[in-house]
C-alpha atoms as a printed R data frame, in Angstrom:
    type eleno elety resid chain resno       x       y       z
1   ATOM     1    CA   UNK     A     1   0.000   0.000   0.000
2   ATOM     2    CA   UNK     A     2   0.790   3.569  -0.326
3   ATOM     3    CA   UNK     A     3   0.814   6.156   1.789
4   ATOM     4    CA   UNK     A     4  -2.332   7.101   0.404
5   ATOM     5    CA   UNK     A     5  -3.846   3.348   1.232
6   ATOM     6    CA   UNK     A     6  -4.191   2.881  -2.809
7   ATOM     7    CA   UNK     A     7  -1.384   1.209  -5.139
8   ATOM     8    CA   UNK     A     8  -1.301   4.662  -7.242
9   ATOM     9    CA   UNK     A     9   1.235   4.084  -9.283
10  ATOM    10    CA   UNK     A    10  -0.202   0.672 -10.886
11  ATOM    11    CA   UNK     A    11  -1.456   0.406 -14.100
12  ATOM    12    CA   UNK     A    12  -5.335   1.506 -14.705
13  ATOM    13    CA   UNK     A    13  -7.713  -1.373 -16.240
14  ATOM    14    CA   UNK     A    14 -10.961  -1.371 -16.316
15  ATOM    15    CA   UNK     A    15 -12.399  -1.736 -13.083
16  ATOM    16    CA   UNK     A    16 -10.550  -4.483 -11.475
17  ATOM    17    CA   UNK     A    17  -7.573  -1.605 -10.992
18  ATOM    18    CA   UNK     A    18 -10.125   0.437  -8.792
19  ATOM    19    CA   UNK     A    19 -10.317  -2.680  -6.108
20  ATOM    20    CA   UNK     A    20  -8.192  -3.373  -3.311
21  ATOM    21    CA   UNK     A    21  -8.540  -5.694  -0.240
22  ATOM    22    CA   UNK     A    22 -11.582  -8.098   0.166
23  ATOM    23    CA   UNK     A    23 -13.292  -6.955  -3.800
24  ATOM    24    CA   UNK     A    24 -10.038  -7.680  -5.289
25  ATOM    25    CA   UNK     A    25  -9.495 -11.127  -3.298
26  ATOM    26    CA   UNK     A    26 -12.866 -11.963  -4.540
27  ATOM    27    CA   UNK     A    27 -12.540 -10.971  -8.206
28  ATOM    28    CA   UNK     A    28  -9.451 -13.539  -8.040
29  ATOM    29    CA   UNK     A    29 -11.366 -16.122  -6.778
30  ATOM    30    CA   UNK     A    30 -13.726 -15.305  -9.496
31  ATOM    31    CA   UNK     A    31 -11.065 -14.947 -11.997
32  ATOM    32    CA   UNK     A    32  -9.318 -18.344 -11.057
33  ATOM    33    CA   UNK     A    33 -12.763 -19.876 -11.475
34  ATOM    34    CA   UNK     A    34 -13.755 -18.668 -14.790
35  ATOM    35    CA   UNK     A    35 -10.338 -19.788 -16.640
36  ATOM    36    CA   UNK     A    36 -10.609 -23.372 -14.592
37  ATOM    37    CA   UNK     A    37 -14.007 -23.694 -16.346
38  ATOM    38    CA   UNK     A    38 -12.647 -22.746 -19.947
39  ATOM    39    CA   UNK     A    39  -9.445 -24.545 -19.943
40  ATOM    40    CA   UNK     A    40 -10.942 -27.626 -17.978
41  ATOM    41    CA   UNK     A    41  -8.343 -27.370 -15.376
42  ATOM    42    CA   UNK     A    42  -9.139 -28.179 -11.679
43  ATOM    43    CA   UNK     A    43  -9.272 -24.640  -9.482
44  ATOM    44    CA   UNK     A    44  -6.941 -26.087  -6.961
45  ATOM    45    CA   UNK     A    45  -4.595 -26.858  -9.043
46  ATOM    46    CA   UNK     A    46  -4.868 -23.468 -11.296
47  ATOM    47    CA   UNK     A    47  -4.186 -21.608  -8.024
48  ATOM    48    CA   UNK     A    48  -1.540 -24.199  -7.664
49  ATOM    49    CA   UNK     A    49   0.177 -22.668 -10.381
50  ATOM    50    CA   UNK     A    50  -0.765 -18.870  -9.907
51  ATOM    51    CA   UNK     A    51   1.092 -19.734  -6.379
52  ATOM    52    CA   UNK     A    52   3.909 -20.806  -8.439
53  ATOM    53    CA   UNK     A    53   3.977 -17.409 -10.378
54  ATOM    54    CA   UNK     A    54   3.725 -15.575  -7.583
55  ATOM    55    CA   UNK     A    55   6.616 -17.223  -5.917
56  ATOM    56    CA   UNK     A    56   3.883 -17.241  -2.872
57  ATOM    57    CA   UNK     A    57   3.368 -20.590  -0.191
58  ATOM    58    CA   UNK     A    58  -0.706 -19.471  -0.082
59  ATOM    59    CA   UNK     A    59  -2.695 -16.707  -1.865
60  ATOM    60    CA   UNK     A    60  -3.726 -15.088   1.488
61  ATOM    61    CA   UNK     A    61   0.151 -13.749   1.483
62  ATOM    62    CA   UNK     A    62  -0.389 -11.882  -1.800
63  ATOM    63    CA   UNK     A    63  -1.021  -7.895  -1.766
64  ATOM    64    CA   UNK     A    64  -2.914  -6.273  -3.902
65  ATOM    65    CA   UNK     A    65   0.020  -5.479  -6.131
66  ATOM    66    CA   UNK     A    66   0.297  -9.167  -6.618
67  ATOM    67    CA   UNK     A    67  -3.661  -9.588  -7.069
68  ATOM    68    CA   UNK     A    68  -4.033  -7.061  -9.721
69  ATOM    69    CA   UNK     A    69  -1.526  -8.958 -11.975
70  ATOM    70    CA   UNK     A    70  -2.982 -12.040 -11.098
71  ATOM    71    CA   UNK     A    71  -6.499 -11.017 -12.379
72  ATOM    72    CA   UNK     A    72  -4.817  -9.900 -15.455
73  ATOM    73    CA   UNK     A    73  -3.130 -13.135 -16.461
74  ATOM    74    CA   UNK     A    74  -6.004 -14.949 -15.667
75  ATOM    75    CA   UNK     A    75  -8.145 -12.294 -18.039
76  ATOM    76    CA   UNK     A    76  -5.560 -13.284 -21.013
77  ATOM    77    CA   UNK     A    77  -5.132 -17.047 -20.517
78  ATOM    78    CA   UNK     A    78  -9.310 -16.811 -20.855
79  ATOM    79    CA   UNK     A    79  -9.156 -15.057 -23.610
80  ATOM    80    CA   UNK     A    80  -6.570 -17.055 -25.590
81  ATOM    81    CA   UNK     A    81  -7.493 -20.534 -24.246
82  ATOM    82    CA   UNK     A    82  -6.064 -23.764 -23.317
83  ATOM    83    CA   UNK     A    83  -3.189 -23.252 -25.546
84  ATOM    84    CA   UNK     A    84  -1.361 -20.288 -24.029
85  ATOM    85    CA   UNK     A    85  -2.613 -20.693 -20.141
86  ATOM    86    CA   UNK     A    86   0.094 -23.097 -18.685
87  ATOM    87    CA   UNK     A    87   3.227 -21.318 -20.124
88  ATOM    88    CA   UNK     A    88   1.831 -17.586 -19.426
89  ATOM    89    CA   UNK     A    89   1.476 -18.874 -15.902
90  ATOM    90    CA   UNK     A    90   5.241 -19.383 -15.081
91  ATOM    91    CA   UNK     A    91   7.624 -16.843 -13.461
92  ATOM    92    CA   UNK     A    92  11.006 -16.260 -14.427
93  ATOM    93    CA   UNK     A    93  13.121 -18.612 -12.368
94  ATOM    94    CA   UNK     A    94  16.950 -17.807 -13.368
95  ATOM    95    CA   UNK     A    95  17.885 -13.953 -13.003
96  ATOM    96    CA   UNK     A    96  21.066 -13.049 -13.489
97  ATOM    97    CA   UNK     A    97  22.442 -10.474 -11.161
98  ATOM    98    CA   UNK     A    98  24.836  -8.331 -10.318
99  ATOM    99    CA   UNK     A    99  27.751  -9.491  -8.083
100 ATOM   100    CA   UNK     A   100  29.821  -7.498  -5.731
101 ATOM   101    CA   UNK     A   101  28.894  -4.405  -3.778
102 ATOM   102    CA   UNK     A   102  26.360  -3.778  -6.810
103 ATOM   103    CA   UNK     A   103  24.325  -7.020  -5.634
104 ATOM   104    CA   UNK     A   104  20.793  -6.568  -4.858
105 ATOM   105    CA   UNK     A   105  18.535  -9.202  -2.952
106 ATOM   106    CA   UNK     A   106  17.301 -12.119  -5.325
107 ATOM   107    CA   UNK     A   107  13.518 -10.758  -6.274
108 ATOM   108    CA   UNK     A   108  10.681 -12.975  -4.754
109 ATOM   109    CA   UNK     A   109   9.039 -12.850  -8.440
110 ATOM   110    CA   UNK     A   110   9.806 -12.278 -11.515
111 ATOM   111    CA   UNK     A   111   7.453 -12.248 -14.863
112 ATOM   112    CA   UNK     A   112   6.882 -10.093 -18.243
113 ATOM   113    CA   UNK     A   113   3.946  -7.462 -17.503
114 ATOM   114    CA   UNK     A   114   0.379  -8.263 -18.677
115 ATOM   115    CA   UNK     A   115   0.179  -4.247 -19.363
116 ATOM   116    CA   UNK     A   116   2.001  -0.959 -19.233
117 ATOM   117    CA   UNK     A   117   2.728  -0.083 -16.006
118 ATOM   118    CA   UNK     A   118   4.786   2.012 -14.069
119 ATOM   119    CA   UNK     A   119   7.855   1.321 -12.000
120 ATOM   120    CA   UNK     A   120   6.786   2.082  -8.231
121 ATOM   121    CA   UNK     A   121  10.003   3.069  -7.313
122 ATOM   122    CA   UNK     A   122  11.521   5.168 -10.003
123 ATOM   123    CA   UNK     A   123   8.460   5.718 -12.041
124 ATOM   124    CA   UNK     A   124   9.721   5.025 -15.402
125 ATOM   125    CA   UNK     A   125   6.976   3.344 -17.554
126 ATOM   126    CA   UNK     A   126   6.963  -0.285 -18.719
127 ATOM   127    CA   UNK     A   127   5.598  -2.368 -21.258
128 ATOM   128    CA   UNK     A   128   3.505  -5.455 -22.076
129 ATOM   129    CA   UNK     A   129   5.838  -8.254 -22.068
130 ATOM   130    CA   UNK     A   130   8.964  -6.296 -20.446
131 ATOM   131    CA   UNK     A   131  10.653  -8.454 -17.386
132 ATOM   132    CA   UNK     A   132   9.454  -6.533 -13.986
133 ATOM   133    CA   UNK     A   133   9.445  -8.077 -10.500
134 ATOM   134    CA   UNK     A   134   8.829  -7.891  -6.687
135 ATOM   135    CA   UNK     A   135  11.301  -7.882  -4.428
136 ATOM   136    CA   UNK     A   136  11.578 -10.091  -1.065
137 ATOM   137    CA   UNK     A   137  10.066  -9.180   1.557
138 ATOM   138    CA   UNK     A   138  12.140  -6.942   3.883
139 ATOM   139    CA   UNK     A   139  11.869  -8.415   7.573
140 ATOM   140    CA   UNK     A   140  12.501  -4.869   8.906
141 ATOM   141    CA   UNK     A   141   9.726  -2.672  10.323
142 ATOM   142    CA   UNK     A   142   8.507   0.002   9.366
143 ATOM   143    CA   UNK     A   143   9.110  -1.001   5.666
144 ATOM   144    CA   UNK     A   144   6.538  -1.157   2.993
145 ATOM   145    CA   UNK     A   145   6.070  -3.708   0.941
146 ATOM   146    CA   UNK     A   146   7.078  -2.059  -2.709
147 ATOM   147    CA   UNK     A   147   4.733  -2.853  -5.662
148 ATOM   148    CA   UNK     A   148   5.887  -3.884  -9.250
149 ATOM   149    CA   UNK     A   149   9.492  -2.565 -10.279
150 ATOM   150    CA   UNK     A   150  11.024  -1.917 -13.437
151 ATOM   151    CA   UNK     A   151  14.479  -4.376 -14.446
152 ATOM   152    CA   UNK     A   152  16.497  -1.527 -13.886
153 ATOM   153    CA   UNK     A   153  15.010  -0.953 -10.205
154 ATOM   154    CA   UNK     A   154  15.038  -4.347  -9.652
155 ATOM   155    CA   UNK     A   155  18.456  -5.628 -10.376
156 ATOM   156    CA   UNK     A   156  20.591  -2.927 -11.855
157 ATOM   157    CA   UNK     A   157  20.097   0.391  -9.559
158 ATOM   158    CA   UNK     A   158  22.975  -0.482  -7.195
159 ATOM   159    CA   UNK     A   159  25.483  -1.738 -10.101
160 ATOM   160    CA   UNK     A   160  24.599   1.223 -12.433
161 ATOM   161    CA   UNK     A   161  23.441   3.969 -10.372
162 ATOM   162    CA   UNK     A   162  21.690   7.036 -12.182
163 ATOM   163    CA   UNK     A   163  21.621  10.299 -10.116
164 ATOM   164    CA   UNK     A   164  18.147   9.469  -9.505
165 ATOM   165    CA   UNK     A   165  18.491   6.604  -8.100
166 ATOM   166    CA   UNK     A   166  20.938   7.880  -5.775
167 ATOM   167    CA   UNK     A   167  18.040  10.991  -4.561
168 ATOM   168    CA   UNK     A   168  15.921   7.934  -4.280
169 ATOM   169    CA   UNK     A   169  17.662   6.481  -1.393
170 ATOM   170    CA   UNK     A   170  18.800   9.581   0.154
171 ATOM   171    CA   UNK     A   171  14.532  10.075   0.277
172 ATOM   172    CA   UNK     A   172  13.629   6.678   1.703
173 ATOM   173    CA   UNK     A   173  16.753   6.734   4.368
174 ATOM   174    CA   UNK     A   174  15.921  10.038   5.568
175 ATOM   175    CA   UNK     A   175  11.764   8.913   5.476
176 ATOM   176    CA   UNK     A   176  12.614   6.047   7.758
177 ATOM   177    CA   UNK     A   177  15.105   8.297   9.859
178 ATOM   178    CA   UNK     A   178  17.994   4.994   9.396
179 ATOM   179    CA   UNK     A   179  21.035   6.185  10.817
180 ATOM   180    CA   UNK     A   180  22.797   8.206   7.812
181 ATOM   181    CA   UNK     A   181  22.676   7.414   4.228
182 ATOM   182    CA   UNK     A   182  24.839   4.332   2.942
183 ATOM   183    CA   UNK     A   183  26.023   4.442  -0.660
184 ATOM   184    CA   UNK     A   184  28.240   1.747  -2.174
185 ATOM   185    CA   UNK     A   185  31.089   2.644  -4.262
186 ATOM   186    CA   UNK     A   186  29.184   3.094  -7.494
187 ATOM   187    CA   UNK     A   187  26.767   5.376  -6.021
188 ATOM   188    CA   UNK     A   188  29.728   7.268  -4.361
189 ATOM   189    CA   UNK     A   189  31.110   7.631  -7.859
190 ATOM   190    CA   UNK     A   190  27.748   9.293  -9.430
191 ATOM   191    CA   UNK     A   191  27.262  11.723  -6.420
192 ATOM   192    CA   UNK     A   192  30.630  12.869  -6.693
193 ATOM   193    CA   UNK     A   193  30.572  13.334 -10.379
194 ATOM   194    CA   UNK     A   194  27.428  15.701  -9.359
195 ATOM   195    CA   UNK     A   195  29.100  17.494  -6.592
196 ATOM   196    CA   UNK     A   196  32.232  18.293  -8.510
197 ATOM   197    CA   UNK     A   197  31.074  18.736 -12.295
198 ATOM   198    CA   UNK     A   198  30.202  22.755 -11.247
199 ATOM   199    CA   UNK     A   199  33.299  23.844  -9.001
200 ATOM   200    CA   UNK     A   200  31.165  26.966  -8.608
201 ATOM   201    CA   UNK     A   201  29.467  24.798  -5.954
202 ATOM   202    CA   UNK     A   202  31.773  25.441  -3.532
203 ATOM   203    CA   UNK     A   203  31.176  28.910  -3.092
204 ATOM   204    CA   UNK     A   204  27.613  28.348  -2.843
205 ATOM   205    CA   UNK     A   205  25.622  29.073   0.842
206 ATOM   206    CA   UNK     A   206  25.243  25.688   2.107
207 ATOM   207    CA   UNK     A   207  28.451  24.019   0.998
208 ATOM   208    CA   UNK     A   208  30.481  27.271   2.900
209 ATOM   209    CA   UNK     A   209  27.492  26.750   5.541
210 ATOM   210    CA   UNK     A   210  28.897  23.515   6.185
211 ATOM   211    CA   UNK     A   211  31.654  22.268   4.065
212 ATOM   212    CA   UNK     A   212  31.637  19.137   2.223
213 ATOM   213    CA   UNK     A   213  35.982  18.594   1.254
214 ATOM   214    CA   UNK     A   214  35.880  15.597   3.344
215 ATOM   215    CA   UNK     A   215  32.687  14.159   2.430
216 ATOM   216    CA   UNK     A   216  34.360  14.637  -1.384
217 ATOM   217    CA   UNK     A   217  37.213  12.827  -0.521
218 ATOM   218    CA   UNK     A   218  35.362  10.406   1.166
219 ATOM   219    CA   UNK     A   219  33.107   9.725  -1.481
220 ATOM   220    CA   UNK     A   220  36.366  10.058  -3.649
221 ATOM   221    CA   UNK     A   221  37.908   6.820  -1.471
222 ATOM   222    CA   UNK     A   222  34.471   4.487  -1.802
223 ATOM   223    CA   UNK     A   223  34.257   5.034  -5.594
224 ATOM   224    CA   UNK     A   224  38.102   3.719  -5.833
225 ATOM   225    CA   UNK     A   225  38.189   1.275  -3.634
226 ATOM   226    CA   UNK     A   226  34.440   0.025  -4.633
227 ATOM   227    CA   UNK     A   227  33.258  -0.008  -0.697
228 ATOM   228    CA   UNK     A   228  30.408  -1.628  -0.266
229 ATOM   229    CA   UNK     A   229  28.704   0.570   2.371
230 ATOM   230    CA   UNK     A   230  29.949   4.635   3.169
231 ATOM   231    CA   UNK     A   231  27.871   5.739   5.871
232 ATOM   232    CA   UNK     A   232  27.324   9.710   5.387
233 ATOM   233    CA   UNK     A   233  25.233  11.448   7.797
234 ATOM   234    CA   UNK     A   234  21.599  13.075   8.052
235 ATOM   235    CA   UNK     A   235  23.150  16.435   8.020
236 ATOM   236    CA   UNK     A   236  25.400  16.053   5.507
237 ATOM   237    CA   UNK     A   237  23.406  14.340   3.469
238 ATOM   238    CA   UNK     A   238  20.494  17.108   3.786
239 ATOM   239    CA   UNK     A   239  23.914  19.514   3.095
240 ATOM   240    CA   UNK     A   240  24.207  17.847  -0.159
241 ATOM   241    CA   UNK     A   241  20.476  18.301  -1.893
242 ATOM   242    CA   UNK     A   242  20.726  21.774  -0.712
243 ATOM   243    CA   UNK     A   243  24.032  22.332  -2.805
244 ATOM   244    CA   UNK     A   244  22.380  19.732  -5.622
245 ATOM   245    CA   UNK     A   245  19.746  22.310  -6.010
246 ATOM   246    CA   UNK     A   246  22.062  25.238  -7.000
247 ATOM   247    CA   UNK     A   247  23.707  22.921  -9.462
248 ATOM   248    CA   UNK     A   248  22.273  24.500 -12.900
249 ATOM   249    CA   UNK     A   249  21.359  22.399 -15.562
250 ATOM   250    CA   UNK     A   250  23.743  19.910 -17.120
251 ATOM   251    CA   UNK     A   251  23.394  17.339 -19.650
252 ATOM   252    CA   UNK     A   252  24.086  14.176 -17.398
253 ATOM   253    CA   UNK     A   253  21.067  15.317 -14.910
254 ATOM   254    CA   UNK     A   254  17.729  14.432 -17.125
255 ATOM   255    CA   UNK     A   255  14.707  16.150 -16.809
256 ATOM   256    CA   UNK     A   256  13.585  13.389 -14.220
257 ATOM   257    CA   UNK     A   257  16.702  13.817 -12.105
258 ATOM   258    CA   UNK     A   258  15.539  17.462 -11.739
259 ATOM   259    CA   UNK     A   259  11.553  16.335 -11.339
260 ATOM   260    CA   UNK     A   260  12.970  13.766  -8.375
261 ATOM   261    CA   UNK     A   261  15.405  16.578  -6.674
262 ATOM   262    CA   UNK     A   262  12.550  19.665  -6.472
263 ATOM   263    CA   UNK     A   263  10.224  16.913  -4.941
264 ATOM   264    CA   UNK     A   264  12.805  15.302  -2.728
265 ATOM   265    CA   UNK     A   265  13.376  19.021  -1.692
266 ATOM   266    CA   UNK     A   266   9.863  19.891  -1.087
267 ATOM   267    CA   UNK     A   267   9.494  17.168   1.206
268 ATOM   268    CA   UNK     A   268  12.399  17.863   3.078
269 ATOM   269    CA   UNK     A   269  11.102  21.379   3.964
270 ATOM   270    CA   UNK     A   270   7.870  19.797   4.545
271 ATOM   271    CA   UNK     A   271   9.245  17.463   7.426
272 ATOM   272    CA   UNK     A   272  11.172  20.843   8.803
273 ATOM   273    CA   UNK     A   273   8.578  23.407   9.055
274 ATOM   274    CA   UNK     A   274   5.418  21.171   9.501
275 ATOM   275    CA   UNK     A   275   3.067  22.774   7.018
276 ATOM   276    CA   UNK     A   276  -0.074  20.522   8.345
277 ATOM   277    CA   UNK     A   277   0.369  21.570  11.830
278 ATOM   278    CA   UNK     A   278   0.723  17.406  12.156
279 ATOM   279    CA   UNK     A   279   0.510  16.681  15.837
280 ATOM   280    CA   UNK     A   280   3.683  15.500  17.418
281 ATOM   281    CA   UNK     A   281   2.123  14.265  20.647
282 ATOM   282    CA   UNK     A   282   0.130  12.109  17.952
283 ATOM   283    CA   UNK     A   283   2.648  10.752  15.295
284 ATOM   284    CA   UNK     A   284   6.336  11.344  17.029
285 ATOM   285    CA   UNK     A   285   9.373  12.018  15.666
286 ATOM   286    CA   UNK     A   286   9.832   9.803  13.228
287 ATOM   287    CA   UNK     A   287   8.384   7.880  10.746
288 ATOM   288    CA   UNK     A   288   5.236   7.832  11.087
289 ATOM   289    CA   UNK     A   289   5.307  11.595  11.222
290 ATOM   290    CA   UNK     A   290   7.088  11.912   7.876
291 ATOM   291    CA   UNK     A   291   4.584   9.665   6.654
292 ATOM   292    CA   UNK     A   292   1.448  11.891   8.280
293 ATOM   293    CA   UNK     A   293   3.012  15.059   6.645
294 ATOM   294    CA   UNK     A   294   3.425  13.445   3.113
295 ATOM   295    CA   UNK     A   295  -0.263  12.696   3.363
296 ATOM   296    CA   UNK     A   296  -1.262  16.086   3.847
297 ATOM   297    CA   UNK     A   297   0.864  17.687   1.632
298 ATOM   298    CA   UNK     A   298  -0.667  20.305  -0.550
299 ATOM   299    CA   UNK     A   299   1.560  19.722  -3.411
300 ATOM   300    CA   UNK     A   300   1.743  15.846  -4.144
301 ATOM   301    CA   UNK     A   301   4.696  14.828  -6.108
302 ATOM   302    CA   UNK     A   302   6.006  11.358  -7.438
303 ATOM   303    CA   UNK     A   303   7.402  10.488  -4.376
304 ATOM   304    CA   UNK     A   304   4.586  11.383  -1.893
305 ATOM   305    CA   UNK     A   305   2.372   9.578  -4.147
306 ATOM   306    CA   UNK     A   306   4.779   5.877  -3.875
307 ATOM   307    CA   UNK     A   307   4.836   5.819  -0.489
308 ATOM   308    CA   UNK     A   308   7.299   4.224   1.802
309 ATOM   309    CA   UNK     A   309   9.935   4.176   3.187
310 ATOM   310    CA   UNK     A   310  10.503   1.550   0.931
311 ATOM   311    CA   UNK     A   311  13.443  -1.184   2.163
312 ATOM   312    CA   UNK     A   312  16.778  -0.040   1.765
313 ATOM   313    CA   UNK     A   313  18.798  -2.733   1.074
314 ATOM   314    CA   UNK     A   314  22.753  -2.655   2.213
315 ATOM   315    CA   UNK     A   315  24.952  -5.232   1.039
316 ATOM   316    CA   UNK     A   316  25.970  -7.604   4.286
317 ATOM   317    CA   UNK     A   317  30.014  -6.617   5.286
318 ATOM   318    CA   UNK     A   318  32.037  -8.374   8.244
319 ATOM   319    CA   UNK     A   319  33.334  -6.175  11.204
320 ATOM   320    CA   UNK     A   320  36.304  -5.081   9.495
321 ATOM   321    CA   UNK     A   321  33.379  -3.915   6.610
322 ATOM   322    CA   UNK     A   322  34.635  -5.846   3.210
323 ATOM   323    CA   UNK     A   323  31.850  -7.179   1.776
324 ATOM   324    CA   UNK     A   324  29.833 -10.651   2.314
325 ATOM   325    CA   UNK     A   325  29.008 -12.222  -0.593
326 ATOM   326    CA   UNK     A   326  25.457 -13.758  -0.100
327 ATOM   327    CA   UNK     A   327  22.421 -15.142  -1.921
């Protein structure tokens, strides 16, 4: 779910996208049925194999993200029959990943799309038939399960960082208030391409305000060495979007780099000043109080409209911090 209880971001079709919860649970059921009685398939076994697809021990663990493209596949394999139904009812079950500090989890399922979509954590559009996944569940509170995400998103945003990718998870550490921001070498190398391709930034109010050499060099180091984890903190990392946002335009930061920045910005002075007058004796400090403000922000953006904070996934490293390779 969002933060606005609805899976925005999905793809609109027909009515079956304007259901959630118990009406969408029961338009699988219905949807299950239906293709069982044109293909001549038992129902137990058909949700045996939408299980399967799903990657999932027992429907009652899907989400609505899950249920959506459920109801779609089952909509096609009607439509086209017996013939098509058993092999557009398979996941993807070899993925070839990244290895190294650009390593992200192994995704819980992967499948080609049933319709355009969008990516719910980059928003970049999709299309029918183009590989997109879920990722594992993260085991850490207060994550939110994240919907349907683009290849890129999915396996190649740590190994081949674009500057948005790297705003993303400055956004989603700051919303869940983790301790700092962790970058791994690659990402080190893309913010410090930002941070350095003007050297006018320098001068500029917040860098003399609270001067970022040493983060530079830091971020200099990771990118070199390929670190797996740099740990910058929630100052300097707020520090850095402020100078970001005097950067002028350049030809490496695309028109959704910008869109990203002047909303990650937004919220940022949203969670400072407290537009909403959001109770603190209510919703805290944390969290849950970023999350209250998003809701009532009066200028929605992209990333109020995901949600989160998403998982942030950190590549496992032993005490002395080189990295641990691991499935």
């Amino acid at each position: 779910m969002t933060l606005f209880g609805v899976e925005h971001v999905l793809p609109r079709n027909q009515e079956t996208d304007a259901l959630a919860g118990a009406a969408l649970r029961e338009q699988t059921a219905q949807a299950v049925d239906a293709l069982s009685a044109a293909v001549g398939e038992d129902p137990q076994a058909l949700y045996g194999r939408v299980l399967k697809l799903m990657n999932l021990p027992r429907l009652d663990d899907a989400d609505d993200h899950d249920l959506r493209e459920i109801v779609r596949e089952l909509r096609i394999c009607e439509q086209e029959g017996r013939r098509v139904y058993r092999a557009r009812l398979q996941r993807v079950t070899r993925v070839d990943r990244p290895g190294g500090i650009g390593r992200l989890p192994r995704p819980r399922s992967v499948k080609g799309a049933s319709a355009p979509g969008t990516c719910e954590l980059c928003g970049d559009g999709y299309s029918v038939g183009d590989l997109i996944g879920r990722p594992p569940f993260a085991e850490d509170l207060p994550y939110v399960p994240i919907g349907w995400l683009c290849w890129h998103c999915l396996v190649q945003r740590r190994q081949q960082p674009r500057r948005r990718d790297v705003l993303l998870r400055v956004f989603h550490s700051l919303f869940a208030g983790v301790e700092g921001l962790g970058l791994n070498g690659h990402e080190c190398g893309v913010l410090l391409d930002w941070l350095t391709e003007e050297p006018a930034l320098a001068n500029s109010k917040p860098w003399t305000a609270d001067p970022l050499e040493n983060t530079l060099e830091r971020l200099r180091t990771s990118a070199a060495d390929a670190n797996p984890a740099t740990w910058l903190s929630a100052q300097t990392a707020h520090t850095i979007i402020a100078v970001l946002q005097e950067a002028p335009d350049s030809p490496s930061t695309t028109s959704r780099d910008a869109e990203t920045l002047e909303a990650l910005v937004q919220h940022l002075a949203e969670w400072e000043t407290n537009p909403a007058g959001v109770r603190r004796a209510q919703y805290g400090t944390g969290w849950r109080y970023r999350e209250r403000v998003l809701q009532l922000t009066a200028h929605p953006t992209a990333l109020s409209e995901r949600g989160g904070p998403f998982h942030l996934f950190h590549c496992r490293v032993n005490p002395s911090g080189q990295l641990v390779e691991t499935e």
